PDB file of N, CA and C in Angstrom:
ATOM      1  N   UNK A   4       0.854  -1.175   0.000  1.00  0.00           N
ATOM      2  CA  UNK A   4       0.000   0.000   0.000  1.00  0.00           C
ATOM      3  C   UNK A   4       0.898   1.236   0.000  1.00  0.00           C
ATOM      4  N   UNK A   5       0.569   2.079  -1.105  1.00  0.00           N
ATOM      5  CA  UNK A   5       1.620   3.243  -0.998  1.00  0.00           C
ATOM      6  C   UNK A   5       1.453   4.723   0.260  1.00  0.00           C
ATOM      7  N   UNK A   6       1.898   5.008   0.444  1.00  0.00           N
ATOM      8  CA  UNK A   6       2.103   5.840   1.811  1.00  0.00           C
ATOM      9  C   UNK A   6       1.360   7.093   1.379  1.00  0.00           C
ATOM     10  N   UNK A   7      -0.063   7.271   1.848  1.00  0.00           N
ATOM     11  CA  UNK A   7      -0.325   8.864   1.701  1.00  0.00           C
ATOM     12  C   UNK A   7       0.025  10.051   2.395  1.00  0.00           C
ATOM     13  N   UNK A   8      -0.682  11.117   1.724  1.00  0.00           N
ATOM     14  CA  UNK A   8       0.021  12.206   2.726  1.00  0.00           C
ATOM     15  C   UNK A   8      -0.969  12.496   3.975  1.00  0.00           C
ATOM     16  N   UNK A   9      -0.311  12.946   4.567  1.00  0.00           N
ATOM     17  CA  UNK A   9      -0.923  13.122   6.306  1.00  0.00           C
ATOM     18  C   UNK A   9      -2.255  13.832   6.147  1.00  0.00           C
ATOM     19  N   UNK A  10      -2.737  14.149   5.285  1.00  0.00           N
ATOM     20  CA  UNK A  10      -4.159  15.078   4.994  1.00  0.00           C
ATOM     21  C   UNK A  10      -5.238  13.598   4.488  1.00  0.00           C
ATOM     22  N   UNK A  11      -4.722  12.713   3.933  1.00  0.00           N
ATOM     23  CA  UNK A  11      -5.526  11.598   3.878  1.00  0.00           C
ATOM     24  C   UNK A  11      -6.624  11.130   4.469  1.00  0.00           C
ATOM     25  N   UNK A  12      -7.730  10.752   4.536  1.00  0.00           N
ATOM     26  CA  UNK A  12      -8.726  10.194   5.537  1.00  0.00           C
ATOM     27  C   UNK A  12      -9.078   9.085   5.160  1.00  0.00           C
ATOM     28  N   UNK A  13      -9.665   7.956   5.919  1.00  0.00           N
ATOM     29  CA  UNK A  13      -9.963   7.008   5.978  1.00  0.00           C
ATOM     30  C   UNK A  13     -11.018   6.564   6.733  1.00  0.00           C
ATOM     31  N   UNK A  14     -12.309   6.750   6.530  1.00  0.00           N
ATOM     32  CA  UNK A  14     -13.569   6.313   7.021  1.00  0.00           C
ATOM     33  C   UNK A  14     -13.694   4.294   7.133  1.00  0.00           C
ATOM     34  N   UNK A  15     -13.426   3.572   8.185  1.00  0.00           N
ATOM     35  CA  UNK A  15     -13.933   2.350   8.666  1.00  0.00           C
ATOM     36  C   UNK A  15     -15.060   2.279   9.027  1.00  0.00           C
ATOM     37  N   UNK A  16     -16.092   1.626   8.648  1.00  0.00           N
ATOM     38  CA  UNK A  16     -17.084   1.041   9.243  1.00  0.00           C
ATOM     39  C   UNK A  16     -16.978  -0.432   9.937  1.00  0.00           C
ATOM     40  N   UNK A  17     -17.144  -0.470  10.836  1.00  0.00           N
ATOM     41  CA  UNK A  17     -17.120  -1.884  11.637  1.00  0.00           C
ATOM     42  C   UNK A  17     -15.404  -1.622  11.705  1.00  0.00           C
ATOM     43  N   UNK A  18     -14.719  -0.605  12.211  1.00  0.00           N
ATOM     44  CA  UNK A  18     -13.378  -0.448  12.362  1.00  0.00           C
ATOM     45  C   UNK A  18     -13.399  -1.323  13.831  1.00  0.00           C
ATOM     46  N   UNK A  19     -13.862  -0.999  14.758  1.00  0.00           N
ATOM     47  CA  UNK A  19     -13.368  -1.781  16.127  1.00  0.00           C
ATOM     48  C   UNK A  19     -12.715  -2.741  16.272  1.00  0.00           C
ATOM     49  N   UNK A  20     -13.314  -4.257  15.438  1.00  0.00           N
ATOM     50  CA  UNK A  20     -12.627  -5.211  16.088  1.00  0.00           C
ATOM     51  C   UNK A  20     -12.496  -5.827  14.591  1.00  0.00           C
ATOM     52  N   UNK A  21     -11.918  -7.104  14.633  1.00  0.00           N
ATOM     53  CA  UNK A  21     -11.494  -8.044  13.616  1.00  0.00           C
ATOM     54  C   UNK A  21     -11.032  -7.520  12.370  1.00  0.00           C
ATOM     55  N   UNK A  22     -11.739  -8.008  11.040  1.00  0.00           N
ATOM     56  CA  UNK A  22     -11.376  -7.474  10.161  1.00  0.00           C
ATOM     57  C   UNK A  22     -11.369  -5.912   9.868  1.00  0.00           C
ATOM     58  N   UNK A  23     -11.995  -5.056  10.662  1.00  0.00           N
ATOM     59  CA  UNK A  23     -12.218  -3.854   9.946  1.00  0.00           C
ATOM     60  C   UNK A  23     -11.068  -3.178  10.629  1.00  0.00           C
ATOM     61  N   UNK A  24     -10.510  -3.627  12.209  1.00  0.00           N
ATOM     62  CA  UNK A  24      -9.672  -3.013  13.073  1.00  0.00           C
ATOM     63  C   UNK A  24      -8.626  -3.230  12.088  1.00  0.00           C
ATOM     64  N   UNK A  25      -8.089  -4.695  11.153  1.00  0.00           N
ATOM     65  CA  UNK A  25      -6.664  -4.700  10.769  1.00  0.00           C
ATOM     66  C   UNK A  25      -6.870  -3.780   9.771  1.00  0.00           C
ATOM     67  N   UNK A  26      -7.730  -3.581   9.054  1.00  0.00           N
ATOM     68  CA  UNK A  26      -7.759  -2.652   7.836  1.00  0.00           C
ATOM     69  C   UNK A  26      -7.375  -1.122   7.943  1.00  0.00           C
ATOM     70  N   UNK A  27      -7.958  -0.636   9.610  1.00  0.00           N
ATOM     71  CA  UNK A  27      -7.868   0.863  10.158  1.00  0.00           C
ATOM     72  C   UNK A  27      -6.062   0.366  10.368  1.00  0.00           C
ATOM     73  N   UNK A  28      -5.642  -0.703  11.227  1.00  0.00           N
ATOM     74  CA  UNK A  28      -4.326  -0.996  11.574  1.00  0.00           C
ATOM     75  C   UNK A  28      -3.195  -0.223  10.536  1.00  0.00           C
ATOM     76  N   UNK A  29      -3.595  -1.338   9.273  1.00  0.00           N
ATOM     77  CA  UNK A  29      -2.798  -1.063   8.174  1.00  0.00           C
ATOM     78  C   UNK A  29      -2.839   0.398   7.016  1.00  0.00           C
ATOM     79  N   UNK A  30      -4.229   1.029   7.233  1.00  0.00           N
ATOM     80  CA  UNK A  30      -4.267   2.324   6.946  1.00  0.00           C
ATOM     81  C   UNK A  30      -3.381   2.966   7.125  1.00  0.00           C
ATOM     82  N   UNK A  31      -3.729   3.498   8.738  1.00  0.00           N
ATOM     83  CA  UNK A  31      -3.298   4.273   9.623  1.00  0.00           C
ATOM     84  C   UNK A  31      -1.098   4.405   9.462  1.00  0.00           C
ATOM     85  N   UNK A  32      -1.207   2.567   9.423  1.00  0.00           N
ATOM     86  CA  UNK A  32       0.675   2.484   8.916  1.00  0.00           C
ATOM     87  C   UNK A  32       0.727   3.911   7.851  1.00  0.00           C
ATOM     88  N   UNK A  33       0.123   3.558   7.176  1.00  0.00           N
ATOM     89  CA  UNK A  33       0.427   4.271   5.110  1.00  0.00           C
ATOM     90  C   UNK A  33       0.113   5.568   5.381  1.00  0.00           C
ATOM     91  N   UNK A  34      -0.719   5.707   6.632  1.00  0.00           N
ATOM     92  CA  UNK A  34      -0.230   7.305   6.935  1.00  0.00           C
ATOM     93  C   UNK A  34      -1.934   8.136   6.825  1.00  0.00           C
ATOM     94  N   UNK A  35      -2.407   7.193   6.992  1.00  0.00           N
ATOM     95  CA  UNK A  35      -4.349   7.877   6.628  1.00  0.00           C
ATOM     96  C   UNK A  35      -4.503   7.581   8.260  1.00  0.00           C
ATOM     97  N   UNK A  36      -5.471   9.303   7.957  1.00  0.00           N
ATOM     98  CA  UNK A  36      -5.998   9.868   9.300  1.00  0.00           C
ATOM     99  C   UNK A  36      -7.274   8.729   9.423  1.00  0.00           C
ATOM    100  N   UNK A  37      -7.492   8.371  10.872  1.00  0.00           N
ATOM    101  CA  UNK A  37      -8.680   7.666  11.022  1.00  0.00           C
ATOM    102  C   UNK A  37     -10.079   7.908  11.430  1.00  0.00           C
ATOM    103  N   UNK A  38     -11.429   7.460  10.710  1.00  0.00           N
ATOM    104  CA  UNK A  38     -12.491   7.682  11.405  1.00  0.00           C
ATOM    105  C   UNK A  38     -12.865   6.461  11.731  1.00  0.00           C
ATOM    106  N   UNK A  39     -13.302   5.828  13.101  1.00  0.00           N
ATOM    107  CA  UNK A  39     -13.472   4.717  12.745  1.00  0.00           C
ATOM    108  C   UNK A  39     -14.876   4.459  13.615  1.00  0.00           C
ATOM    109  N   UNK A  40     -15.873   3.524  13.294  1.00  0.00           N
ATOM    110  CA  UNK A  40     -17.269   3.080  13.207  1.00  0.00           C
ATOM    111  C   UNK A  40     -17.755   2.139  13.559  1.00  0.00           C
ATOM    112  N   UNK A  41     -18.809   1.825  14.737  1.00  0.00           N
ATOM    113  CA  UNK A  41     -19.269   0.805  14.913  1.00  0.00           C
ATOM    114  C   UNK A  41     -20.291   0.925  16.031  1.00  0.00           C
ATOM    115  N   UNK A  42     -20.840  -0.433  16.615  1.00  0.00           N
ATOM    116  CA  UNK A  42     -22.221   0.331  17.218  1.00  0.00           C
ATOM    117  C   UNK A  42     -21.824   0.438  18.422  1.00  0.00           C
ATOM    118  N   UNK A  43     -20.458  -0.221  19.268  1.00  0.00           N
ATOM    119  CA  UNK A  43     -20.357  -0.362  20.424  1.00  0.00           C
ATOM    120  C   UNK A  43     -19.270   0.810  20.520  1.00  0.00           C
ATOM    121  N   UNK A  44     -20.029   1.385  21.645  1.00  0.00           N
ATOM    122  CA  UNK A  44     -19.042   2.370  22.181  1.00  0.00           C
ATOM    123  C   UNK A  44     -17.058   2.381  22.522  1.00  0.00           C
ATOM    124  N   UNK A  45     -18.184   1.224  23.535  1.00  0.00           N
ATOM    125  CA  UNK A  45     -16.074   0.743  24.637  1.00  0.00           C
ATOM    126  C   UNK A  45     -15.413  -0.020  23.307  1.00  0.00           C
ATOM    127  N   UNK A  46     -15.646  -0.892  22.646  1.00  0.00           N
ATOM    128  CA  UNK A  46     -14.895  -1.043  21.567  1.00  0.00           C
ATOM    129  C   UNK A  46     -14.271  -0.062  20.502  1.00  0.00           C
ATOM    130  N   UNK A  47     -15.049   0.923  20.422  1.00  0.00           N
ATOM    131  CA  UNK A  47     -14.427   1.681  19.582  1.00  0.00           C
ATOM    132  C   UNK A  47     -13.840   2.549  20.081  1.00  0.00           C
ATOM    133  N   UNK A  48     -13.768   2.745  21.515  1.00  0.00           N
ATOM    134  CA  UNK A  48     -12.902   3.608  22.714  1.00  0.00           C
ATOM    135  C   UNK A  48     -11.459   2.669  22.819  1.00  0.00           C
ATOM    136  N   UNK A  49     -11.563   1.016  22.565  1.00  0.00           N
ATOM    137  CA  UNK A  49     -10.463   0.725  22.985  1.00  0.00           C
ATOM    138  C   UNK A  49      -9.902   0.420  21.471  1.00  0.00           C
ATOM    139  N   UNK A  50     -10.330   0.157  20.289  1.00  0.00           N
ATOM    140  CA  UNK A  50      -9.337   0.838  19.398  1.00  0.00           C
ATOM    141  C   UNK A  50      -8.989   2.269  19.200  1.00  0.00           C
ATOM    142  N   UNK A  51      -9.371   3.061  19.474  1.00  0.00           N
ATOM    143  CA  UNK A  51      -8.728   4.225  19.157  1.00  0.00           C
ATOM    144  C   UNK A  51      -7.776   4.619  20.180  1.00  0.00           C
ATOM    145  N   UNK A  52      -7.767   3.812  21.493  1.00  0.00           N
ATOM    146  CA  UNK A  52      -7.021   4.353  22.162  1.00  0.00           C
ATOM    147  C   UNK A  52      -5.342   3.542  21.788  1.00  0.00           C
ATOM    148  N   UNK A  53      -5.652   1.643  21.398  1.00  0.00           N
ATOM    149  CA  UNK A  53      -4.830   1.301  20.310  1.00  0.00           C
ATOM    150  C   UNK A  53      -3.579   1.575  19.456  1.00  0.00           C
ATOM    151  N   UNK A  54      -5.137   2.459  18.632  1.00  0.00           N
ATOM    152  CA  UNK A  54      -4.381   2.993  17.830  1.00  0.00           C
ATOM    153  C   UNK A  54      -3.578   4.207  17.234  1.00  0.00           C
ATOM    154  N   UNK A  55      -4.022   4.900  18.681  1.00  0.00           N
ATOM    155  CA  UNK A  55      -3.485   6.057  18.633  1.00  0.00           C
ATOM    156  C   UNK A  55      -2.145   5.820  19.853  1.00  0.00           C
ATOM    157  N   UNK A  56      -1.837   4.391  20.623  1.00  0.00           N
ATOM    158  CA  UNK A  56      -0.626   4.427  21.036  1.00  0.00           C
ATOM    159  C   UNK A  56       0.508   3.894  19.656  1.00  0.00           C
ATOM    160  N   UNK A  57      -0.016   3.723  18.414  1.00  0.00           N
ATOM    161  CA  UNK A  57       1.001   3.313  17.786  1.00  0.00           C
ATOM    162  C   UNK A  57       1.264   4.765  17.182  1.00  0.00           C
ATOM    163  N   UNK A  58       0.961   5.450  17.638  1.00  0.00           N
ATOM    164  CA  UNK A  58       1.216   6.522  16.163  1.00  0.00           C
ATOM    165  C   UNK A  58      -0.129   6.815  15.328  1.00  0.00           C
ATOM    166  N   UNK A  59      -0.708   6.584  15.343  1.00  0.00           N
ATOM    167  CA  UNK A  59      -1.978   6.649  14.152  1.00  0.00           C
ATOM    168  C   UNK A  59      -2.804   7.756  14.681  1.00  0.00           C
ATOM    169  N   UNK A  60      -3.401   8.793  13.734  1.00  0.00           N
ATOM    170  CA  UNK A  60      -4.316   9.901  14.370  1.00  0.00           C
ATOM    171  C   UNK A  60      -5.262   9.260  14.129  1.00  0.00           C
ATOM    172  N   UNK A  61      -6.107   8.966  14.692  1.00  0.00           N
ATOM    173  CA  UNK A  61      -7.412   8.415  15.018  1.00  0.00           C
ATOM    174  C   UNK A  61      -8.882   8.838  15.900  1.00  0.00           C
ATOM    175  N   UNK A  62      -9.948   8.807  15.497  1.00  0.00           N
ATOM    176  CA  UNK A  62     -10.975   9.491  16.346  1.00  0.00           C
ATOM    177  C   UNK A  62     -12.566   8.181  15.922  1.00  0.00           C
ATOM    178  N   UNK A  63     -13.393   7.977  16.563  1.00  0.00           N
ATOM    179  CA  UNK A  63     -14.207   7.260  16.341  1.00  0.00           C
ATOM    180  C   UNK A  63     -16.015   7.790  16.162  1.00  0.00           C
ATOM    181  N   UNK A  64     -16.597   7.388  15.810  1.00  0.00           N
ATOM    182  CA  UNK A  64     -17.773   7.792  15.413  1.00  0.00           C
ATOM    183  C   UNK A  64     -19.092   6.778  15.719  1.00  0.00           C
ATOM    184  N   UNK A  65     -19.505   6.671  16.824  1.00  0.00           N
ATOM    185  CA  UNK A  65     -20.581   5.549  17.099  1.00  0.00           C
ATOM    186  C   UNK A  65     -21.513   5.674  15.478  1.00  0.00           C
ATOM    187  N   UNK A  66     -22.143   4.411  15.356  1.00  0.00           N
ATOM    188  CA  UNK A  66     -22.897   4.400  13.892  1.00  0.00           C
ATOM    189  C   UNK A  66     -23.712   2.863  14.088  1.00  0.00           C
ATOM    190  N   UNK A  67     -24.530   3.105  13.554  1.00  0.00           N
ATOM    191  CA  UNK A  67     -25.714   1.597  13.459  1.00  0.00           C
ATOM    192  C   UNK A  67     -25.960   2.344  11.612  1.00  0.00           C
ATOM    193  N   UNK A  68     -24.864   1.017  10.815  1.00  0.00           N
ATOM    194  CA  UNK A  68     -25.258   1.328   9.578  1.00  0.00           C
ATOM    195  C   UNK A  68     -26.738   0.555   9.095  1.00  0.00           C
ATOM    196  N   UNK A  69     -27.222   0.522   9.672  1.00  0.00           N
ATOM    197  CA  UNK A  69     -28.792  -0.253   9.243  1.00  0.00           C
ATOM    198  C   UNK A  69     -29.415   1.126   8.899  1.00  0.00           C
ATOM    199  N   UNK A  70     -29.176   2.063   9.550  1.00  0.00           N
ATOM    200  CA  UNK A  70     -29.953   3.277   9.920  1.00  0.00           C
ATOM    201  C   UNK A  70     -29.059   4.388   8.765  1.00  0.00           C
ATOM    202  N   UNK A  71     -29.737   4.448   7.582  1.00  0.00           N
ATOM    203  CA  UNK A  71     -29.338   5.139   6.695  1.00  0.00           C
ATOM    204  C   UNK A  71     -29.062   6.828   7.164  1.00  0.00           C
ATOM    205  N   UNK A  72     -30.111   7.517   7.645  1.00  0.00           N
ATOM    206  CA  UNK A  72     -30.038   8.767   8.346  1.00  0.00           C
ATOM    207  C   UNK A  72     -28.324   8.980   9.133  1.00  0.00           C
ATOM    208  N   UNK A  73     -28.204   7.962   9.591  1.00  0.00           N
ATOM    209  CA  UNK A  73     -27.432   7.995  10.827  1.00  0.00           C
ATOM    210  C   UNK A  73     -25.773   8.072   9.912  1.00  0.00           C
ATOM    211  N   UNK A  74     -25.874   7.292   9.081  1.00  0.00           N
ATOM    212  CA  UNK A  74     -24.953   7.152   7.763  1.00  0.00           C
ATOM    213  C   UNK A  74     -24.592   8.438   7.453  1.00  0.00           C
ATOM    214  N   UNK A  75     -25.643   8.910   6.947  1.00  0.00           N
ATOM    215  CA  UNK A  75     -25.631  10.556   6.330  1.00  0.00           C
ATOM    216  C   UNK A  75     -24.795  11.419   7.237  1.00  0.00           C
ATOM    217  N   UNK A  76     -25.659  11.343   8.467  1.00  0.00           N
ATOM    218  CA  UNK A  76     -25.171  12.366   9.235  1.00  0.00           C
ATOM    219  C   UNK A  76     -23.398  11.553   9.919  1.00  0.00           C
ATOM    220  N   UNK A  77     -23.241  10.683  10.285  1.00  0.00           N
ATOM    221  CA  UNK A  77     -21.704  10.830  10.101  1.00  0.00           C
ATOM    222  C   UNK A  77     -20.842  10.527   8.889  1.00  0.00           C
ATOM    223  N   UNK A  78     -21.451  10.701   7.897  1.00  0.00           N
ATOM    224  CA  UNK A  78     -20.375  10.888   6.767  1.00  0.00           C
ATOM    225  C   UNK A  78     -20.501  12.550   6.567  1.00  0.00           C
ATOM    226  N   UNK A  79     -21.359  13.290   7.159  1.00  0.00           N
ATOM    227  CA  UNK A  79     -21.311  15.244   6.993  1.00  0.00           C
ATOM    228  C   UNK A  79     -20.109  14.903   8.401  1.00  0.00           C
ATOM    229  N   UNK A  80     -20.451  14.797   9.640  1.00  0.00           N
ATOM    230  CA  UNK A  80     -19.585  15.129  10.646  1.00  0.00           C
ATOM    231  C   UNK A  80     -18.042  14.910  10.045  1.00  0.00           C
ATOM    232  N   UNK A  81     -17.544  13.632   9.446  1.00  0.00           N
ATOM    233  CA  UNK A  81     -16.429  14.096   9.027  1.00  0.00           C
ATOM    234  C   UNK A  81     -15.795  14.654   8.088  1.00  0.00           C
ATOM    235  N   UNK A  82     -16.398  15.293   6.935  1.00  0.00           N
ATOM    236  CA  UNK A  82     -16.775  15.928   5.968  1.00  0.00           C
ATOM    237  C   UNK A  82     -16.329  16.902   6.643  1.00  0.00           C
ATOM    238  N   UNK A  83     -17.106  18.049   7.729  1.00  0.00           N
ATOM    239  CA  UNK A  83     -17.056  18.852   8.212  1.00  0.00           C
ATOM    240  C   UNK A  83     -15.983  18.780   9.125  1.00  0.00           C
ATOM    241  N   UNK A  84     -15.457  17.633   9.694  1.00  0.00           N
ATOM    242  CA  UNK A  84     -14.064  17.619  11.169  1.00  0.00           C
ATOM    243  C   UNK A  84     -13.081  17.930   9.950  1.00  0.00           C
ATOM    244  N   UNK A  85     -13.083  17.127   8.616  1.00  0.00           N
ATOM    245  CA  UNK A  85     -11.469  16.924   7.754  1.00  0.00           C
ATOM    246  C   UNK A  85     -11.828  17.417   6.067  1.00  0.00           C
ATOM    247  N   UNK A  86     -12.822  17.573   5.443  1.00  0.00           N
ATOM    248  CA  UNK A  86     -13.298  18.389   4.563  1.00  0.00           C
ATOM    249  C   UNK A  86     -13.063  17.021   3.596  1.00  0.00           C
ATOM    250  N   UNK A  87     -13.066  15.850   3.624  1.00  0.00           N
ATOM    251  CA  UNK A  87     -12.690  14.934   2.698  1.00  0.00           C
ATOM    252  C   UNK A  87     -12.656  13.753   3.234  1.00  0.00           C
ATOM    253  N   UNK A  88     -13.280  12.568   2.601  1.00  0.00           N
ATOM    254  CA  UNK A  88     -13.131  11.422   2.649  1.00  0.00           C
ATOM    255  C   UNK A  88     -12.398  10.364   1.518  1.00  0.00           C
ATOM    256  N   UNK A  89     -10.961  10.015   1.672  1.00  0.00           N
ATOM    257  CA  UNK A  89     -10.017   9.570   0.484  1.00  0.00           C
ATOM    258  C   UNK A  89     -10.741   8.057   0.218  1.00  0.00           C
ATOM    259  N   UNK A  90     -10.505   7.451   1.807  1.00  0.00           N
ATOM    260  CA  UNK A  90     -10.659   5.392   1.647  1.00  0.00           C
ATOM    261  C   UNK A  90     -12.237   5.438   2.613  1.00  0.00           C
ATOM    262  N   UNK A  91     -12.799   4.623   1.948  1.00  0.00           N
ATOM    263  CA  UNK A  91     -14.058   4.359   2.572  1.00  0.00           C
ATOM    264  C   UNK A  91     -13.783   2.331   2.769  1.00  0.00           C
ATOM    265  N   UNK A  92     -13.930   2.207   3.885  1.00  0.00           N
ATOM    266  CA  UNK A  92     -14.009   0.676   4.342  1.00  0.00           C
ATOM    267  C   UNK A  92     -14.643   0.260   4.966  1.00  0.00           C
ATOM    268  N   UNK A  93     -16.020  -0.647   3.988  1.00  0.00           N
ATOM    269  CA  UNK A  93     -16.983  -0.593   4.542  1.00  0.00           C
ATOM    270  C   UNK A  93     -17.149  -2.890   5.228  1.00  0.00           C
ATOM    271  N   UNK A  94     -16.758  -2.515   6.330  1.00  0.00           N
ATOM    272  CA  UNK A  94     -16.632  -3.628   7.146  1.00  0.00           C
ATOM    273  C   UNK A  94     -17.957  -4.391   8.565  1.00  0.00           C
ATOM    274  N   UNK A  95     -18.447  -3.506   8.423  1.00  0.00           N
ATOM    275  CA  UNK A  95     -19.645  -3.689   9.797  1.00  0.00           C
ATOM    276  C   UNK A  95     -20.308  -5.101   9.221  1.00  0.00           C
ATOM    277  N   UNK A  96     -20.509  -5.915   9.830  1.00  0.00           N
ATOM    278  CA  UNK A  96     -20.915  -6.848   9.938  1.00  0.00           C
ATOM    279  C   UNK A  96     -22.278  -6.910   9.991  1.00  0.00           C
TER     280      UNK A  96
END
């Protein structure tokens, strides 16, 4: 994966645990800022805390993608935190 620049973003869905966490993991390496997504709170409190001891800028976004509305409105919130969404990884189970 080639190394972006630090303005990069990277939206995870189902980032917390298993597959979507290694995907934010290996992002985050290549240098993409993180949003990351899922329905459980403390999980997505204890990856970001994770992954922000390796180095990785990271911030999380509770989300129930069943709920299209809810979609909308955090794909504006980070729109509006970073003005751009580069990688979309859509993992939620």
């Amino acid at each position: 994966m080639a190394r972006k620049s630090e303005e990069s973003v990277a939206w995870i869905t189902g980032g917390a645990t298993g597959i979507g966490l290694a995907a934010a993991q290996a992002l985050g390496a290549a240098g993409y800022r993180l949003v990351i997504s899922g329905r459980r709170a403390e999980e997505l409190d204890k990856a970001v805390k994770t992954l922000s001891a390796s180095g990785v800028q990271a911030k999380s976004r509770p989300l129930d993608v069943s709920d299209a509305a809810a979609v909308q409105s955090v794909a504006d919130a980070i729109l509006a935190d970073f003005g751009r969404i580069d990688a979309l990884v859509l993992s939620a189970g």
